[in-house]
Amino acid sequence: MRNILLILFAFNSVELFCQEIKSTEVKVLENFNPVMPIVEKIRETTYYEDTTKINKIQSYKSIKKTLNTNFKSRVISPAKVTIDQSFLSNQTSIYLGLGSQFHSSSDISYNSIFNDKTYYGLRFTNLFRKYKIDDYFDNIYFKSENEIYSYAKKVNDNNIYFFDLEYKRKKYKHESELYERLFEQKYNFSKIGVTILSMNLSKEKIRYRTDFHITDLNNRSENNVNITVNLDKYINNIPIKLKLDYNQYLNYFNEKSLNIRDRKDIKKINLYPSVNIHKFGYKFDVGASFYTHNDKSEKNKISLFPVIRISKTLVENILFLEGGLNHKNSRSTIKSIIDVNPFVRALGTQSNEIITNYSLELKNTNINEIYIKMKNIIGINEVFNGSISYGKLDNMMFFYFINDTVNEGKFYSSYIDVYRLKLQADYKWSINDLISINASANYFKYDTLVPNKENINGKLDFLFNLEKKIELNTNISYIGKRKSVRGVVLNDESSEIFWNDIYHLNSRIHANISIKYNYSDNITAYMFLNNILNSREFIYEDYREIGINTIFGFHYSF
């Protein structure tokens, strides 16, 4: 066995090669002294610190400094927004409706396709209604209204130009068995206007808006020329605003009148400078309202009143509060009076009348009041707005009734100075895509009797949108009780008001329902059920409202 192992070792031997390494001499030039560094004991015991209790708040201080430089950058062009082509395709819209009480209405409009520079459009509306009031005299009323409105808009790099032209024609007829005749009133109104709006966005330049319009009522029975200029400029990073409003009112009779020389030419100028200041977390809007006029029939020809608005956001995007002193100034015109009460005796507006005096007084109304208002965003798509104000109204307009065969049972206008407390509340809530609620209420309290003015009114809307196919809207409105006074025309064509001769007007409540069925994006059918409670109270003395009435129609756009 030993021999066998020797034989195997001989055949499997490994050849080893070795390298001979010579010794190397190392010379030490300097002596090496090993030294151990001094060790100091840092702490006797172990120390632990809770880092969660360390105050990690960091405070910063900002330096308000404006860097003035001569470098001016170019104005960046606004972004272009692409509009849905399906919306652009519906240029023409047609509404047609028929209903009870001999009701017919139409509304036809055309709008150009939107582009970058120019827009224009045209609209025509027509309304006719004949209804009979089931009262002691079986009065029958006719109402006809026509309107044509056109506009054009031009946009360039510096300005936006807007032109509009408007024409309205209103006709009211009254068949009365008491007077055994047909009374008719017609009013024609036209307006042409131009607006120029600056496209400048730089704070270093003046931004402006200029409005100019001329109106005409009943073939020059009443004209108004208006120029309004709004200027906005930053001076030392403080926004300064200036509003200038010029009006010229021309009131005169038609050519068939006996007293054509007796005309009025009233010029009125309003000037309102203001400045916005941010201090102590509040926003101050401080200004003054100054106006003057040359109406000899009024005492106060020059007026100056401070305007102060203080606002603060109490909770960001939730609660906003504003208060201060406010001033409003306006002048009554024949058109503004007719728009409120079409049953007035507007002498001088009928081409076939021979008259010697106006029946409608036209004066300036001033409102000076202190107010507080708030806006509260309660939740998603839920907003509440409320306000309270108290102030004096100089020359507040009201109507009084004259019932005789000469004046045909019409209203005259007059003015009174009153103190007024006003409370206002608005609530809007879009619960979801299907249900929305809108509600509003107003309360007024006067220190004296104001004829034909209610103390409370309000409305409530429920809107149901069923998968965008059926829209159901329920509307309820309320107008409180009112008091009407009467008067008489004297021999010298002046009038006298009998404040003790009071006629009580009951409160009115209306409930309306409207239903729309959207057959497609272009075709819609609708039905209106108005005054479903069949209220027949007086709108004004001797003029009742229409009872229940219905309207059916359709809308087509292409």
mmCIF file of N, CA and C in Angstrom, residues 12 20 36 92 118 155 177 238 263 288 300 305 321 380 405 412 419 463 476 520 529 555:
data_model
loop_
_atom_site.group_PDB
_atom_site.id
_atom_site.type_symbol
_atom_site.label_atom_id
_atom_site.label_comp_id
_atom_site.label_asym_id
_atom_site.label_seq_id
_atom_site.Cartn_x
_atom_site.Cartn_y
_atom_site.Cartn_z
ATOM 1 N N ASN A 12 2.052 12.855 -9.704
ATOM 2 C CA ASN A 12 1.255 14.086 -9.483
ATOM 3 C C ASN A 12 2.043 15.147 -8.740
ATOM 4 N N GLU A 20 13.999 35.038 -5.501
ATOM 5 C CA GLU A 20 14.910 35.449 -4.428
ATOM 6 C C GLU A 20 14.827 36.945 -4.257
ATOM 7 N N MET A 36 1.231 60.160 22.711
ATOM 8 C CA MET A 36 -0.236 59.968 22.839
ATOM 9 C C MET A 36 -0.891 61.316 23.158
ATOM 10 N N THR A 92 -77.771 82.141 -34.626
ATOM 11 C CA THR A 92 -79.129 82.674 -34.682
ATOM 12 C C THR A 92 -80.001 81.963 -33.664
ATOM 13 N N THR A 118 -63.384 91.394 -34.018
ATOM 14 C CA THR A 118 -64.662 92.046 -34.270
ATOM 15 C C THR A 118 -65.826 91.130 -33.896
ATOM 16 N N VAL A 155 -61.806 95.266 -31.320
ATOM 17 C CA VAL A 155 -60.680 95.148 -30.407
ATOM 18 C C VAL A 155 -59.392 95.338 -31.176
ATOM 19 N N GLU A 177 -115.447 101.554 -19.489
ATOM 20 C CA GLU A 177 -116.871 101.851 -19.601
ATOM 21 C C GLU A 177 -117.253 103.073 -18.783
ATOM 22 N N ILE A 238 -49.894 104.132 -5.157
ATOM 23 C CA ILE A 238 -51.220 104.341 -4.577
ATOM 24 C C ILE A 238 -52.206 104.559 -5.721
ATOM 25 N N ARG A 263 -89.314 125.494 -22.542
ATOM 26 C CA ARG A 263 -88.521 124.278 -22.526
ATOM 27 C C ARG A 263 -87.512 124.330 -21.388
ATOM 28 N N ALA A 288 -64.758 111.923 -2.528
ATOM 29 C CA ALA A 288 -65.782 112.950 -2.333
ATOM 30 C C ALA A 288 -66.648 113.017 -3.578
ATOM 31 N N ASN A 300 -80.859 123.431 -3.773
ATOM 32 C CA ASN A 300 -79.459 123.034 -3.675
ATOM 33 C C ASN A 300 -78.870 122.802 -5.061
ATOM 34 N N PHE A 305 -70.331 115.901 -0.771
ATOM 35 C CA PHE A 305 -70.542 114.902 0.271
ATOM 36 C C PHE A 305 -69.367 113.931 0.282
ATOM 37 N N LEU A 321 -66.216 91.996 5.137
ATOM 38 C CA LEU A 321 -67.023 93.043 5.775
ATOM 39 C C LEU A 321 -66.649 94.397 5.195
ATOM 40 N N ILE A 380 -69.443 75.210 0.026
ATOM 41 C CA ILE A 380 -69.223 75.105 -1.412
ATOM 42 C C ILE A 380 -70.507 75.491 -2.140
ATOM 43 N N THR A 405 -112.487 112.942 -15.373
ATOM 44 C CA THR A 405 -112.648 112.710 -16.808
ATOM 45 C C THR A 405 -111.602 113.436 -17.641
ATOM 46 N N TYR A 412 -99.808 111.316 -11.399
ATOM 47 C CA TYR A 412 -98.855 112.416 -11.512
ATOM 48 C C TYR A 412 -97.655 112.084 -10.617
ATOM 49 N N TYR A 419 -86.322 110.103 5.594
ATOM 50 C CA TYR A 419 -85.242 109.300 6.165
ATOM 51 C C TYR A 419 -85.642 107.833 6.033
ATOM 52 N N LEU A 463 -84.789 75.846 -8.401
ATOM 53 C CA LEU A 463 -84.454 75.407 -9.751
ATOM 54 C C LEU A 463 -84.052 73.939 -9.713
ATOM 55 N N ILE A 476 -91.598 82.214 -6.236
ATOM 56 C CA ILE A 476 -92.599 82.814 -5.351
ATOM 57 C C ILE A 476 -92.130 84.223 -4.996
ATOM 58 N N SER A 520 -82.801 68.898 -27.766
ATOM 59 C CA SER A 520 -81.423 68.763 -28.230
ATOM 60 C C SER A 520 -80.692 70.045 -27.868
ATOM 61 N N LEU A 529 -96.375 78.970 -16.350
ATOM 62 C CA LEU A 529 -97.638 79.112 -15.624
ATOM 63 C C LEU A 529 -97.460 80.256 -14.640
ATOM 64 N N HIS A 555 -87.854 77.312 -28.525
ATOM 65 C CA HIS A 555 -86.621 78.024 -28.833
ATOM 66 C C HIS A 555 -85.809 77.176 -29.791
#
